[in-house]
XYZ file of C-alpha atoms in Angstrom:
270
model
C -2.689 28.958 -39.724
C -0.286 29.664 -37.000
C -2.761 30.648 -34.466
C -4.443 26.991 -35.130
C -0.879 25.459 -35.103
C 0.339 27.251 -31.903
C -2.868 25.795 -30.133
C -2.795 22.599 -31.523
C 0.588 22.322 -29.614
C -0.428 23.569 -26.773
C -3.058 21.370 -26.529
C -0.688 18.404 -27.218
C 1.586 19.237 -24.468
C -0.876 19.631 -22.067
C -2.719 16.231 -22.884
C 1.135 14.773 -22.671
C 1.698 16.545 -19.474
C -1.952 15.438 -18.332
C -0.958 11.616 -19.056
C 2.378 11.792 -17.152
C 0.678 13.218 -14.250
C -2.027 10.804 -13.765
C -0.242 7.875 -14.475
C 2.749 8.706 -11.792
C 0.024 9.733 -9.384
C -2.335 6.794 -9.422
C 0.968 4.713 -9.682
C 2.388 6.321 -6.171
C -0.533 6.143 -4.713
C -1.435 2.682 -5.648
C 1.789 1.713 -4.184
C 1.155 3.266 -1.011
C -2.074 1.886 -0.540
C -0.474 -1.696 -1.305
C 2.491 -1.203 1.586
C 0.138 -0.841 3.990
C -1.205 -4.216 3.213
C 2.379 -5.851 2.351
C 4.443 -3.978 4.935
C 2.629 -2.047 7.552
C -0.406 -3.455 9.083
C 1.751 -7.155 8.879
C 4.569 -5.401 10.830
C 1.937 -4.125 13.474
C 0.287 -7.126 14.093
C 3.435 -9.349 14.274
C 4.246 -7.008 16.990
C 0.904 -7.647 18.567
C 1.571 -10.962 18.532
C 4.958 -11.186 19.794
C 4.048 -8.705 22.611
C 1.343 -11.095 23.181
C 3.278 -14.137 23.462
C 5.588 -12.748 25.700
C 2.780 -11.682 28.282
C 1.681 -15.326 27.991
C 5.063 -16.602 28.945
C 5.887 -14.061 31.813
C 2.171 -14.258 33.424
C 2.830 -18.444 33.133
C 6.169 -18.187 35.021
C 4.657 -15.741 37.704
C 1.724 -18.220 38.383
C 3.775 -20.981 38.376
C 5.949 -22.750 41.469
C 8.326 -25.354 42.214
C 8.336 -27.141 45.740
C 11.014 -29.453 47.050
C 10.458 -32.137 49.037
C 12.688 -34.322 50.986
C 11.280 -37.507 52.767
C 12.668 -39.511 55.443
C 15.079 -41.504 53.295
C 17.044 -38.395 51.962
C 15.832 -38.295 48.469
C 13.959 -35.406 47.289
C 11.950 -34.909 44.961
C 10.201 -31.993 42.925
C 6.380 -30.775 42.645
C 5.512 -27.878 39.934
C 2.160 -26.541 40.335
C 0.216 -23.278 40.551
C 0.428 -20.942 43.435
C -1.812 -18.340 43.641
C -0.395 -16.505 46.083
C 2.285 -15.697 43.568
C -0.209 -13.856 41.478
C 0.085 -10.263 42.071
C -3.166 -8.285 41.690
C -1.515 -5.854 38.654
C -0.921 -9.325 36.937
C -4.905 -10.946 37.539
C -6.221 -7.532 36.199
C -4.299 -7.833 33.284
C -5.513 -11.061 32.455
C -8.291 -11.674 29.619
C -11.254 -9.272 29.887
C -14.659 -9.291 28.478
C -13.208 -12.801 26.401
C -10.491 -10.468 24.124
C -7.140 -12.000 24.043
C -5.597 -8.802 24.261
C -4.267 -7.170 27.035
C -4.893 -2.933 27.305
C -1.280 -2.151 26.739
C -1.080 -4.584 23.586
C -4.152 -2.668 22.392
C -3.204 0.391 22.791
C -0.136 0.005 20.982
C -1.761 -1.272 18.136
C -4.978 0.991 17.604
C -2.266 3.865 17.893
C -0.301 2.536 15.366
C -3.135 2.135 13.040
C -4.926 5.460 13.975
C -1.601 6.808 12.681
C -1.310 5.310 9.818
C -5.281 5.778 9.159
C -5.358 9.202 9.428
C -2.227 9.701 7.085
C -3.574 7.201 4.765
C -7.023 9.641 4.414
C -5.228 12.519 4.205
C -2.840 11.534 1.458
C -6.024 9.567 -0.669
C -7.964 12.901 -1.164
C -5.038 15.303 -3.228
C -3.808 11.849 -4.649
C -7.164 10.595 -5.967
C -8.736 13.957 -7.197
C -5.340 14.537 -9.129
C -5.406 11.447 -11.181
C -9.472 11.908 -11.715
C -9.422 15.669 -13.289
C -6.726 14.234 -15.307
C -8.345 11.439 -16.693
C -11.494 13.627 -17.256
C -9.476 16.288 -19.431
C -7.931 13.190 -21.284
C -11.683 12.080 -22.163
C -12.760 15.474 -23.057
C -9.669 15.791 -25.651
C -10.137 12.736 -26.908
C -14.345 13.266 -27.741
C -13.374 16.517 -28.858
C -10.493 14.956 -31.273
C -13.474 11.940 -32.345
C -15.936 14.815 -33.815
C -12.600 16.707 -35.637
C -12.441 16.998 -38.918
C -8.958 15.033 -38.561
C -10.282 11.399 -37.414
C -13.384 11.638 -39.813
C -11.925 9.799 -42.784
C -10.174 7.370 -41.025
C -10.545 3.707 -41.206
C -12.586 1.511 -39.259
C -9.850 -0.123 -37.143
C -8.434 3.252 -36.180
C -12.103 4.817 -35.228
C -12.343 1.578 -32.929
C -8.884 2.489 -31.358
C -10.007 5.771 -30.365
C -13.432 4.488 -28.929
C -11.174 1.972 -27.110
C -8.828 4.166 -25.607
C -12.009 6.658 -24.549
C -13.650 3.537 -22.623
C -10.330 2.522 -21.086
C -9.840 6.320 -19.557
C -13.192 6.246 -18.509
C -13.061 3.174 -16.532
C -9.577 4.378 -14.942
C -11.474 7.538 -13.857
C -13.600 5.650 -12.218
C -10.971 3.496 -10.359
C -9.277 6.486 -9.740
C -12.089 6.829 -7.195
C -12.230 3.700 -5.275
C -10.404 4.339 -2.887
C -12.451 7.121 -1.358
C -15.793 4.896 -2.246
C -14.425 2.157 -0.972
C -14.040 4.004 2.596
C -17.474 5.467 1.964
C -19.172 2.089 1.001
C -17.362 -1.092 2.290
C -15.512 -0.109 4.986
C -17.641 1.899 6.563
C -18.596 -0.152 9.398
C -14.842 -1.336 9.687
C -13.841 2.283 9.622
C -16.454 3.569 12.107
C -15.862 0.318 14.497
C -12.146 1.355 15.294
C -12.747 4.781 15.079
C -15.214 4.044 18.241
C -12.501 1.507 19.415
C -9.579 4.300 19.577
C -12.336 6.870 21.104
C -12.613 4.249 24.170
C -8.861 3.001 24.626
C -6.723 5.699 23.180
C -6.262 9.614 24.370
C -7.466 12.421 22.461
C -5.413 12.506 18.963
C -2.907 15.215 18.593
C -4.070 17.979 16.249
C -2.259 16.059 13.178
C -4.407 13.182 13.569
C -7.396 14.934 14.220
C -8.838 14.061 11.156
C -13.405 13.275 10.599
C -11.784 10.010 8.518
C -12.064 8.691 12.119
C -15.132 9.957 13.122
C -17.433 10.092 9.560
C -18.997 6.694 10.665
C -18.524 6.512 14.209
C -22.505 7.173 14.816
C -24.219 4.915 12.656
C -25.672 1.728 14.501
C -23.413 -0.747 12.448
C -20.472 0.553 13.565
C -21.637 0.780 16.909
C -22.628 -2.829 17.107
C -19.777 -4.159 15.820
C -17.396 -2.249 18.069
C -19.935 -3.349 20.861
C -19.742 -7.397 19.652
C -17.092 -8.835 22.239
C -15.906 -11.213 19.508
C -14.826 -8.279 17.137
C -11.436 -7.452 19.393
C -9.352 -5.314 18.149
C -6.816 -7.441 16.528
C -9.731 -8.842 14.577
C -11.142 -5.395 13.385
C -7.043 -4.713 12.267
C -7.401 -7.716 10.035
C -10.707 -6.949 8.652
C -9.617 -3.467 7.357
C -6.488 -5.025 5.821
C -8.600 -7.718 4.041
C -10.571 -4.899 2.509
C -7.662 -2.649 1.783
C -6.173 -5.787 0.096
C -8.942 -5.253 -2.561
C -8.749 -1.633 -2.780
C -4.727 -2.166 -3.430
C -5.835 -4.556 -6.625
C -8.110 -2.328 -8.158
C -5.530 0.845 -7.798
C -2.947 -1.527 -9.505
C -5.388 -2.344 -11.908
C -6.141 0.902 -12.655
C -2.846 1.923 -12.573
C -2.638 -0.574 -15.554
C -5.612 0.365 -17.324
C -4.655 3.905 -17.578
C -1.309 2.868 -18.628
C -2.499 0.846 -21.687
C -5.358 3.914 -22.140
C -2.413 6.241 -22.575
C -0.408 3.863 -25.145
C -3.952 3.657 -27.357
C -4.002 7.447 -27.466
C -1.070 7.925 -28.141
C -1.256 5.008 -31.381
C -3.515 7.167 -33.378
């Protein structure tokens, strides 16, 4: 009897620890993923837009000249025009090329910031996804084990329905906990591959801490190569598309956290 009680107490303590770990880990990762769309990427794009605006102003000043003409009556008149002789060779090279609206320095900065953010997010996603999935699978196991025990066979239909609802919610949360990696391997695959190719073309080789398979896993695929080679898909547009996909992923992760909290509450109301 004592051994049974001790085993039951150990199982309950392990179950409570798994619940806390699953909710905490999934909530932190959902917040981290959402912060990329709400804070990091908008700041990158704002910096890119500010640099682009400054480039346009500087280039306009460099290509515009003002001349003053004094006629016979002594009245001066000003004429503003474009003086091609004042445009230096570097400025001409910095103009729009390949129908892209960014200059190489701006593109390099944007892609460098995205690569660093993306690799850090990818390396964080693996343990942050594995931990809650393992915890939720363990909680599912405990729910099925308790539903088959003699303690729950005599419960009324309402309590049994609540138990089943908790099991279904926990199973749903376990699937949602994997959505980050699943979406990266499916929906985001083409955009991630195109950005990986663009980074390899524009940026120097990454340092050791940024040499991750997430930058290369879809770079060889025809869809990624086609999108990256399309001149309509500028680096800014690719980053904006990635942000849109990450918005969807963030909503799913946050929904998974809410469902997980609700499932744990139901599981504790037995």
